mmCIF file of N, CA and C in Angstrom:
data_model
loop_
_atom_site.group_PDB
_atom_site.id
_atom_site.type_symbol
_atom_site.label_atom_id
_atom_site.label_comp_id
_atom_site.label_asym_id
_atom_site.label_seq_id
_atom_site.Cartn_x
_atom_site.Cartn_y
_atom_site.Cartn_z
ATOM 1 N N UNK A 612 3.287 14.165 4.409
ATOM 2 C CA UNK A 612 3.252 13.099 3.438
ATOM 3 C C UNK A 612 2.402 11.925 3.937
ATOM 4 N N UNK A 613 2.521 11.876 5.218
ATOM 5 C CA UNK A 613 1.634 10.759 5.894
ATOM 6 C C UNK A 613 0.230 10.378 5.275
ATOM 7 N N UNK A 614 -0.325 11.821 5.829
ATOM 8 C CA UNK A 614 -1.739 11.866 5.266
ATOM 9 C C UNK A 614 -2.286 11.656 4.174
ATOM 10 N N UNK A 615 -0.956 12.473 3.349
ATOM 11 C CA UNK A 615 -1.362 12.424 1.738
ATOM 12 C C UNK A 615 -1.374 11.578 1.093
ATOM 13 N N UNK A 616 -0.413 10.307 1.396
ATOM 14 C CA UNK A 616 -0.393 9.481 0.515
ATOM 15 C C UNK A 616 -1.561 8.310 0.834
ATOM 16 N N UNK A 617 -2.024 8.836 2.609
ATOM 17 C CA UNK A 617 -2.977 8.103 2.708
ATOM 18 C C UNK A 617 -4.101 8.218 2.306
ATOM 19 N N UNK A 618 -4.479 9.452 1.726
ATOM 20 C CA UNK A 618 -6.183 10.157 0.834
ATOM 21 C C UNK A 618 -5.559 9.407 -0.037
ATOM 22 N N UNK A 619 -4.379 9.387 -0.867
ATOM 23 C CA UNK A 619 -4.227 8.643 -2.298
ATOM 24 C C UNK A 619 -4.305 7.352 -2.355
ATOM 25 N N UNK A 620 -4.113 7.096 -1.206
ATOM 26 C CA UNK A 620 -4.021 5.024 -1.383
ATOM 27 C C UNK A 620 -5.581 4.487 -0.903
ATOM 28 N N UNK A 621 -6.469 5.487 -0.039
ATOM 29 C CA UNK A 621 -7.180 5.092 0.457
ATOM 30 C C UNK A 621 -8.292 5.391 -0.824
ATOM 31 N N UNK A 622 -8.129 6.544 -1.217
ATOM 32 C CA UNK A 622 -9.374 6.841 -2.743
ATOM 33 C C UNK A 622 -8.939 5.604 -3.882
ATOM 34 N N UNK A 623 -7.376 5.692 -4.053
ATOM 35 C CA UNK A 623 -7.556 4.333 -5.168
ATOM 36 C C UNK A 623 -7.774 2.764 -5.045
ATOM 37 N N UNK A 624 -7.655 2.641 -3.097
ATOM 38 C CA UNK A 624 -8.375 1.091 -2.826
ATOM 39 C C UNK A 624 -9.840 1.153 -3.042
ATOM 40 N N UNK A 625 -10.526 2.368 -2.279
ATOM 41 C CA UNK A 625 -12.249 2.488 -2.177
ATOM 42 C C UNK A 625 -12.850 2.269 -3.864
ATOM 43 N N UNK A 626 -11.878 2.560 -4.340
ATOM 44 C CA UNK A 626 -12.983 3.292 -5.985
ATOM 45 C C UNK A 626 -12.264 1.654 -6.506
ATOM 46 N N UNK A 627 -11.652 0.374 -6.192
ATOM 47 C CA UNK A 627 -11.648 -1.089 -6.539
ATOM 48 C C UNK A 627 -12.615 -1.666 -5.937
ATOM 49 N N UNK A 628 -12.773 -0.981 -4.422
ATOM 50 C CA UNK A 628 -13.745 -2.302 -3.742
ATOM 51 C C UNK A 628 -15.044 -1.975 -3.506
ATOM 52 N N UNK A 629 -14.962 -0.581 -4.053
ATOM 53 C CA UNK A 629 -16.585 0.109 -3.688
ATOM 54 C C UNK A 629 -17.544 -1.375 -4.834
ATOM 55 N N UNK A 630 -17.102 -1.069 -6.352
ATOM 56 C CA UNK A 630 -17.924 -2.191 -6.915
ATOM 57 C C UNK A 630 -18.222 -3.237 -6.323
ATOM 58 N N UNK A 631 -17.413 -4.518 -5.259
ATOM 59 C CA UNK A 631 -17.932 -5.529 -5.171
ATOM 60 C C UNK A 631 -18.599 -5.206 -3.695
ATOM 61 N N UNK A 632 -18.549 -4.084 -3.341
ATOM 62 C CA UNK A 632 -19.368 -3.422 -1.850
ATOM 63 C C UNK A 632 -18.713 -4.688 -0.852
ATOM 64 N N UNK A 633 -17.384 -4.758 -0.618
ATOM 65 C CA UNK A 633 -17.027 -5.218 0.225
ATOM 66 C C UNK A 633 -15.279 -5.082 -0.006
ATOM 67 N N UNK A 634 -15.074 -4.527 1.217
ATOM 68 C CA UNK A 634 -13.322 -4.692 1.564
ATOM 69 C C UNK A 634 -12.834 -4.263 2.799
ATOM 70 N N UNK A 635 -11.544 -4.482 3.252
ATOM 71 C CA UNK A 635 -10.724 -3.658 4.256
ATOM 72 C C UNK A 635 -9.745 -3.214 4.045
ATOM 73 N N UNK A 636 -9.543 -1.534 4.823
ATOM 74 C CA UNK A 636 -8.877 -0.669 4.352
ATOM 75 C C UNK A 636 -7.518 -0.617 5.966
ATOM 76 N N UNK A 637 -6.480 -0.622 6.032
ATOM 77 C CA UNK A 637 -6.127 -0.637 6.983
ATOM 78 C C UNK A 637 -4.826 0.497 7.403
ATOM 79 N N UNK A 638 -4.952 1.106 8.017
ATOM 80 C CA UNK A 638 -4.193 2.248 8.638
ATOM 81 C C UNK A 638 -3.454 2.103 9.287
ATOM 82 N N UNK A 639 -1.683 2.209 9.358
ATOM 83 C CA UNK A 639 -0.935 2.099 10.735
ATOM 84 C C UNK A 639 -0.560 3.188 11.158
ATOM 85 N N UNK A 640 -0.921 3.591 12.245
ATOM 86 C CA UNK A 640 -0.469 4.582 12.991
ATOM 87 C C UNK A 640 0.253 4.311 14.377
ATOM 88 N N UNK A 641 0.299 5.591 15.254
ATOM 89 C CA UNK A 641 1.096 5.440 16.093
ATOM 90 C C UNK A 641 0.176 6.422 17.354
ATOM 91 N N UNK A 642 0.643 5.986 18.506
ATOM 92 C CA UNK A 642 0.471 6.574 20.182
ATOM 93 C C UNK A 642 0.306 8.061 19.441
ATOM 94 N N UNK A 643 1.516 8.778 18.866
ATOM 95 C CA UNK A 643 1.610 10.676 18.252
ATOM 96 C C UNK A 643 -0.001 10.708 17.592
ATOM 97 N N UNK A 644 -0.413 9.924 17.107
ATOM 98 C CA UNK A 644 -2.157 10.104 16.639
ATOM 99 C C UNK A 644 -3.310 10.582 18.064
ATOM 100 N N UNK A 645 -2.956 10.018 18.745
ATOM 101 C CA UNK A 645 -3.710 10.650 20.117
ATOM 102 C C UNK A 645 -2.905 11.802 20.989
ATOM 103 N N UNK A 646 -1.873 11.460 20.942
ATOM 104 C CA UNK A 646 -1.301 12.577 21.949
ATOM 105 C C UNK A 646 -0.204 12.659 21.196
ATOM 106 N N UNK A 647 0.335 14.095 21.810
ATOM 107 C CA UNK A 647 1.427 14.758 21.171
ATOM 108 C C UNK A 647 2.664 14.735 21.761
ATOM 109 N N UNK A 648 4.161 14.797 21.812
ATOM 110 C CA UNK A 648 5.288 14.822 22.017
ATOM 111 C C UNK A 648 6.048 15.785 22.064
ATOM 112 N N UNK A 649 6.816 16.878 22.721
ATOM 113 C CA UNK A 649 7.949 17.341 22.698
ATOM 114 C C UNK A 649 8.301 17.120 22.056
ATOM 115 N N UNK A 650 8.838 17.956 20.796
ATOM 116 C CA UNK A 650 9.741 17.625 19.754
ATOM 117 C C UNK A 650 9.327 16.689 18.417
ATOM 118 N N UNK A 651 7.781 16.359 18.748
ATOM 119 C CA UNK A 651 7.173 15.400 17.385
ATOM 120 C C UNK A 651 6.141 16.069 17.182
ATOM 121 N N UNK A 652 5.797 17.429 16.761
ATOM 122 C CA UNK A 652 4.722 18.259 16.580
ATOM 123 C C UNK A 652 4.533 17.779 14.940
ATOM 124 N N UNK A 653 5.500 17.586 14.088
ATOM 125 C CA UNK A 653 5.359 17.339 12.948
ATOM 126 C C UNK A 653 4.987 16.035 12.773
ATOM 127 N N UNK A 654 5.442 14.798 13.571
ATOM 128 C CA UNK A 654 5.134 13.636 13.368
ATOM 129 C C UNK A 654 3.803 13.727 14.244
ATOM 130 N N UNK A 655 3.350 14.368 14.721
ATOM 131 C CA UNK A 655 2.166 13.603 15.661
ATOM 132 C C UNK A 655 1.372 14.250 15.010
ATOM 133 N N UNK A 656 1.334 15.486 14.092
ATOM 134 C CA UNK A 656 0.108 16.323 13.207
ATOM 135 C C UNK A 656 -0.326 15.593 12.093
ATOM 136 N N UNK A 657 1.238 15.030 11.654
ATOM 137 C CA UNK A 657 0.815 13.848 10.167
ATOM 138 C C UNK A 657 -0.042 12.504 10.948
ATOM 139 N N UNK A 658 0.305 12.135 11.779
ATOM 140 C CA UNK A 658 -0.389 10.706 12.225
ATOM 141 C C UNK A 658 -1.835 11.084 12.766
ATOM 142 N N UNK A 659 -1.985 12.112 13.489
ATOM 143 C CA UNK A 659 -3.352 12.832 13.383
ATOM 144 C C UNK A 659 -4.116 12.775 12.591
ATOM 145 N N UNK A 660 -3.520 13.295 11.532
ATOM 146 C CA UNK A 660 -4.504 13.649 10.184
ATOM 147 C C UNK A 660 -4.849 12.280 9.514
ATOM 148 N N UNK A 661 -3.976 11.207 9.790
ATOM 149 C CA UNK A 661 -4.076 10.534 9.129
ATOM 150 C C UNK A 661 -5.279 9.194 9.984
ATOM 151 N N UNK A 662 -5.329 9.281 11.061
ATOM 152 C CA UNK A 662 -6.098 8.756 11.830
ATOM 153 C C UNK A 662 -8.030 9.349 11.767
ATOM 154 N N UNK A 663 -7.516 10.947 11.251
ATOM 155 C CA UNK A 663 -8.917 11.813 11.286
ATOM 156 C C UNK A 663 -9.344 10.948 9.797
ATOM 157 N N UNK A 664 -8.224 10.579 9.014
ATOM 158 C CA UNK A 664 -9.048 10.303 7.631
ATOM 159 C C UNK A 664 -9.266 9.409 7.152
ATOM 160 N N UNK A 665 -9.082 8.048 8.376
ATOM 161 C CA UNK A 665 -9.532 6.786 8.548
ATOM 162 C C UNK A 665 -10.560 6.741 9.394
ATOM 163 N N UNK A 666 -11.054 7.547 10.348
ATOM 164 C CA UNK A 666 -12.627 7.866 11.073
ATOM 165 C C UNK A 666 -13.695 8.599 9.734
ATOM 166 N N UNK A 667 -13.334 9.260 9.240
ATOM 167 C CA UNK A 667 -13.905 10.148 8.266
ATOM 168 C C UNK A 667 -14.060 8.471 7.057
ATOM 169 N N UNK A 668 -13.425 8.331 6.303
ATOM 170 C CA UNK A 668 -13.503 7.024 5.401
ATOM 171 C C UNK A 668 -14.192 5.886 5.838
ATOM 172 N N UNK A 669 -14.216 5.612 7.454
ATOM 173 C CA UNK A 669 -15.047 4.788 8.070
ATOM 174 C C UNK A 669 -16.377 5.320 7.685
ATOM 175 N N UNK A 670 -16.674 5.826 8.460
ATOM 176 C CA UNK A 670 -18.605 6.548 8.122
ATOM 177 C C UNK A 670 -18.846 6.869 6.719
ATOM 178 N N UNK A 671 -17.824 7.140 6.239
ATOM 179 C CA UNK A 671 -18.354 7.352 4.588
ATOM 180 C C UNK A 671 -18.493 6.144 3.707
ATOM 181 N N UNK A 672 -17.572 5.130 4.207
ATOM 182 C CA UNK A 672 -17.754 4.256 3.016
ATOM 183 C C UNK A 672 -18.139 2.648 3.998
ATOM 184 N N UNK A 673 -18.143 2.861 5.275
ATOM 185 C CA UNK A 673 -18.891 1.726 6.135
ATOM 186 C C UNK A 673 -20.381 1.299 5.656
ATOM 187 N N UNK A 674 -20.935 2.114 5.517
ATOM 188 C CA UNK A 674 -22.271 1.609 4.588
ATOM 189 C C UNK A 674 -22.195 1.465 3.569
ATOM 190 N N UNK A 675 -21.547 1.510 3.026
ATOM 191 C CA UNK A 675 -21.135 0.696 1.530
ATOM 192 C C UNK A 675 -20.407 -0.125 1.669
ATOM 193 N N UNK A 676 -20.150 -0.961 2.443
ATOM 194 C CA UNK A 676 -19.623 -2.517 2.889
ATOM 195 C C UNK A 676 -17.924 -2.915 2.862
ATOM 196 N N UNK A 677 -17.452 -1.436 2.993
ATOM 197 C CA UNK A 677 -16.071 -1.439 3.216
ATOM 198 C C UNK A 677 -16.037 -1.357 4.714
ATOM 199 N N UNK A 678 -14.467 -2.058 5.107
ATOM 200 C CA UNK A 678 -14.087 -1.519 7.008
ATOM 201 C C UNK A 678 -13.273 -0.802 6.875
ATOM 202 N N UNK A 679 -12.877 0.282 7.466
ATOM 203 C CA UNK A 679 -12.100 1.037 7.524
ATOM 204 C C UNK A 679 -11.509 1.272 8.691
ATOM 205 N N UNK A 680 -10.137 0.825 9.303
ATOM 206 C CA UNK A 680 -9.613 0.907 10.232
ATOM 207 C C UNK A 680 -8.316 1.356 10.374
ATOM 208 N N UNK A 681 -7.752 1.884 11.778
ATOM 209 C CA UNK A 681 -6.894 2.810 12.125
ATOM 210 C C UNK A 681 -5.809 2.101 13.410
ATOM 211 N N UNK A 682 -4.623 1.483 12.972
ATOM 212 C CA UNK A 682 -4.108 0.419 14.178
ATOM 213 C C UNK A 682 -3.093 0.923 14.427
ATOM 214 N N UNK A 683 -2.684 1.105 15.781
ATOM 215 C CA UNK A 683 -1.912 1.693 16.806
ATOM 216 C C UNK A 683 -0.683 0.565 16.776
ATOM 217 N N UNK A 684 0.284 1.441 15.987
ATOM 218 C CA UNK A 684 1.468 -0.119 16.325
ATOM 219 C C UNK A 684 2.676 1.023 16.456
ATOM 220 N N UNK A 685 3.033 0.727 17.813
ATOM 221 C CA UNK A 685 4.353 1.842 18.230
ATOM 222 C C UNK A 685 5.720 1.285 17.605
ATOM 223 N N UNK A 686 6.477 1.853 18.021
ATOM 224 C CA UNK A 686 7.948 0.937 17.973
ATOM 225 C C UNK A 686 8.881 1.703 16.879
ATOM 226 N N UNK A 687 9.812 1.375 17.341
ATOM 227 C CA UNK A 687 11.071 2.694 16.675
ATOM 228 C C UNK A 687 11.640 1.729 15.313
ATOM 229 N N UNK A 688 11.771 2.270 14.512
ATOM 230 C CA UNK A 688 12.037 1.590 13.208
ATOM 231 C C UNK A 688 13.545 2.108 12.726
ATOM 232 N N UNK A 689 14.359 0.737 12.930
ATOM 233 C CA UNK A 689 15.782 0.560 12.696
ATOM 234 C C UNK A 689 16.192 1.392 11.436
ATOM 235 N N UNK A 690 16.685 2.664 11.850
ATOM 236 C CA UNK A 690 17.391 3.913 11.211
ATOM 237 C C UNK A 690 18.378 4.325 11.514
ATOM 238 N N UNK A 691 19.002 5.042 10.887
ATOM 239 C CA UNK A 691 20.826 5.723 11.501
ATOM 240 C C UNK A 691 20.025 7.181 12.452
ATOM 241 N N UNK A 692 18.829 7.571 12.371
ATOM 242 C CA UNK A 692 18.199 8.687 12.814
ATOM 243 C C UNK A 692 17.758 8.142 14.689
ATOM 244 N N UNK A 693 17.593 6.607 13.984
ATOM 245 C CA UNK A 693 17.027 6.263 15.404
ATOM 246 C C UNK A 693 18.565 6.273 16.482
ATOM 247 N N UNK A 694 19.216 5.723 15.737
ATOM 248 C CA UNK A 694 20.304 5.039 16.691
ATOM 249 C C UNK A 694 21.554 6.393 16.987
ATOM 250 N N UNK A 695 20.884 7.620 16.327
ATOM 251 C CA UNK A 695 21.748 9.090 17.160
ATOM 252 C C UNK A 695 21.077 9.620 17.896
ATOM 253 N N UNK A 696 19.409 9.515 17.630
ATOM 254 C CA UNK A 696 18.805 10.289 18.793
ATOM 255 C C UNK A 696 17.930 9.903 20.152
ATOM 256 N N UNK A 697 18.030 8.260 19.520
ATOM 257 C CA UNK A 697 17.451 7.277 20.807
ATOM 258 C C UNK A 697 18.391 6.079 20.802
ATOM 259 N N UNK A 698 19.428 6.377 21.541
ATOM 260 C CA UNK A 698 21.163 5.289 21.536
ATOM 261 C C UNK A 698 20.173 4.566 22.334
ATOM 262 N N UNK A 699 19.071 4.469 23.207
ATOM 263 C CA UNK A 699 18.811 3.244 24.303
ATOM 264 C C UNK A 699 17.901 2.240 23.546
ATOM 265 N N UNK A 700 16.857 2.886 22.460
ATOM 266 C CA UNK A 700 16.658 2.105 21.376
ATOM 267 C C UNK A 700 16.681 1.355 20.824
ATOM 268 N N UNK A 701 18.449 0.689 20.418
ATOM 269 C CA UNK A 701 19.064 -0.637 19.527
ATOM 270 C C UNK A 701 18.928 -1.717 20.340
ATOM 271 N N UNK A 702 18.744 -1.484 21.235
ATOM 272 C CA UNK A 702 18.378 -2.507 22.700
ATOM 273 C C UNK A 702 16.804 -3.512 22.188
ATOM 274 N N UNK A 703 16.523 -1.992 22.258
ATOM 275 C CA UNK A 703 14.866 -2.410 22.466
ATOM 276 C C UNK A 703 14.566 -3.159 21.073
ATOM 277 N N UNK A 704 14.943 -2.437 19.848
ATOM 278 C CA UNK A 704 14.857 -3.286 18.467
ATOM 279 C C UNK A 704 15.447 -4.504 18.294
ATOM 280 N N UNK A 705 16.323 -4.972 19.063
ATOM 281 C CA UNK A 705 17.112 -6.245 19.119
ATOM 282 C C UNK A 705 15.890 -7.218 19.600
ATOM 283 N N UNK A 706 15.167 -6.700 20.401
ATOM 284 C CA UNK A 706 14.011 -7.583 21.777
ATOM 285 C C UNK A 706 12.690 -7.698 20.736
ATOM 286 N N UNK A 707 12.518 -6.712 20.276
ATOM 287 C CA UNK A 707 11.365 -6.421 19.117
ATOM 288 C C UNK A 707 11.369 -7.346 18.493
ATOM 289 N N UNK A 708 12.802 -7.701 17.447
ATOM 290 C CA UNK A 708 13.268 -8.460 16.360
ATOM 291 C C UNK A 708 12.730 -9.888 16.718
ATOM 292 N N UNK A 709 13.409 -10.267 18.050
ATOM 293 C CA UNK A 709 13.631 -10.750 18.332
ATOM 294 C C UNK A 709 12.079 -11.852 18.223
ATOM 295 N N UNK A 710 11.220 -11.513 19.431
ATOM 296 C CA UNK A 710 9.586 -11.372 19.726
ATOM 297 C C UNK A 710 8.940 -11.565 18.638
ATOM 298 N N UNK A 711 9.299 -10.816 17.471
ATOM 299 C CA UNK A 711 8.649 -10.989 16.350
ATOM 300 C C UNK A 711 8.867 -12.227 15.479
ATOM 301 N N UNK A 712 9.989 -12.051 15.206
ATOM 302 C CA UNK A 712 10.418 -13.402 14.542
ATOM 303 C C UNK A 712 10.510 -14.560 15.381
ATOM 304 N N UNK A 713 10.793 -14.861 16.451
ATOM 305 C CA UNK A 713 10.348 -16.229 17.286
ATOM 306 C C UNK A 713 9.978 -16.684 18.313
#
């Protein structure tokens, strides 16, 4: 779903900003986009693909005065999934929260 919804969001921003030949397109991904994980073969194939189709959208639509970029932002996102299979986690999101907001 990663990918997909990113060809869909990324074709219906390009085909608004292609007319005024200027915009930025922006991608969040994760560390699983370069390297792979034990146990995240599925998450690191979607963030892959989805990183291949923000390099690919770069060169295609960079000369037509769009940016197209791909940003590496890690960090475990406060879930009941997170807090059964990474208990050391709620720690770290408390510090996150924390950092972020002040």
């Amino acid at each position: 779903m990663a990918c997909y919804s990113g060809f869909l969001m990324g074709k219906e921003v390009a085909s608004r900003m292609l007319p005024r030949g200027r915009g930025t397109i922006l991608f969040t991904g994760a560390t699983a986009s370069v390297r792979g994980s034990a146990g995240f073969a599925a998450f690191a194939s979607a963030k892959f693909g989805l990183r291949a189709l923000s390099q690919s959208m770069a060169r295609e639509l960079g000369p037509r005065g769009l940016h197209v970029a791909h940003l590496i932002v890690d960090g475990a996102i406060d879930t009941p999934w997170i807090h059964e299979n990474f208990p050391e986690a709620k720690a770290k999101l408390a510090q996150q929260g924390w950092s972020i907001d002040g």
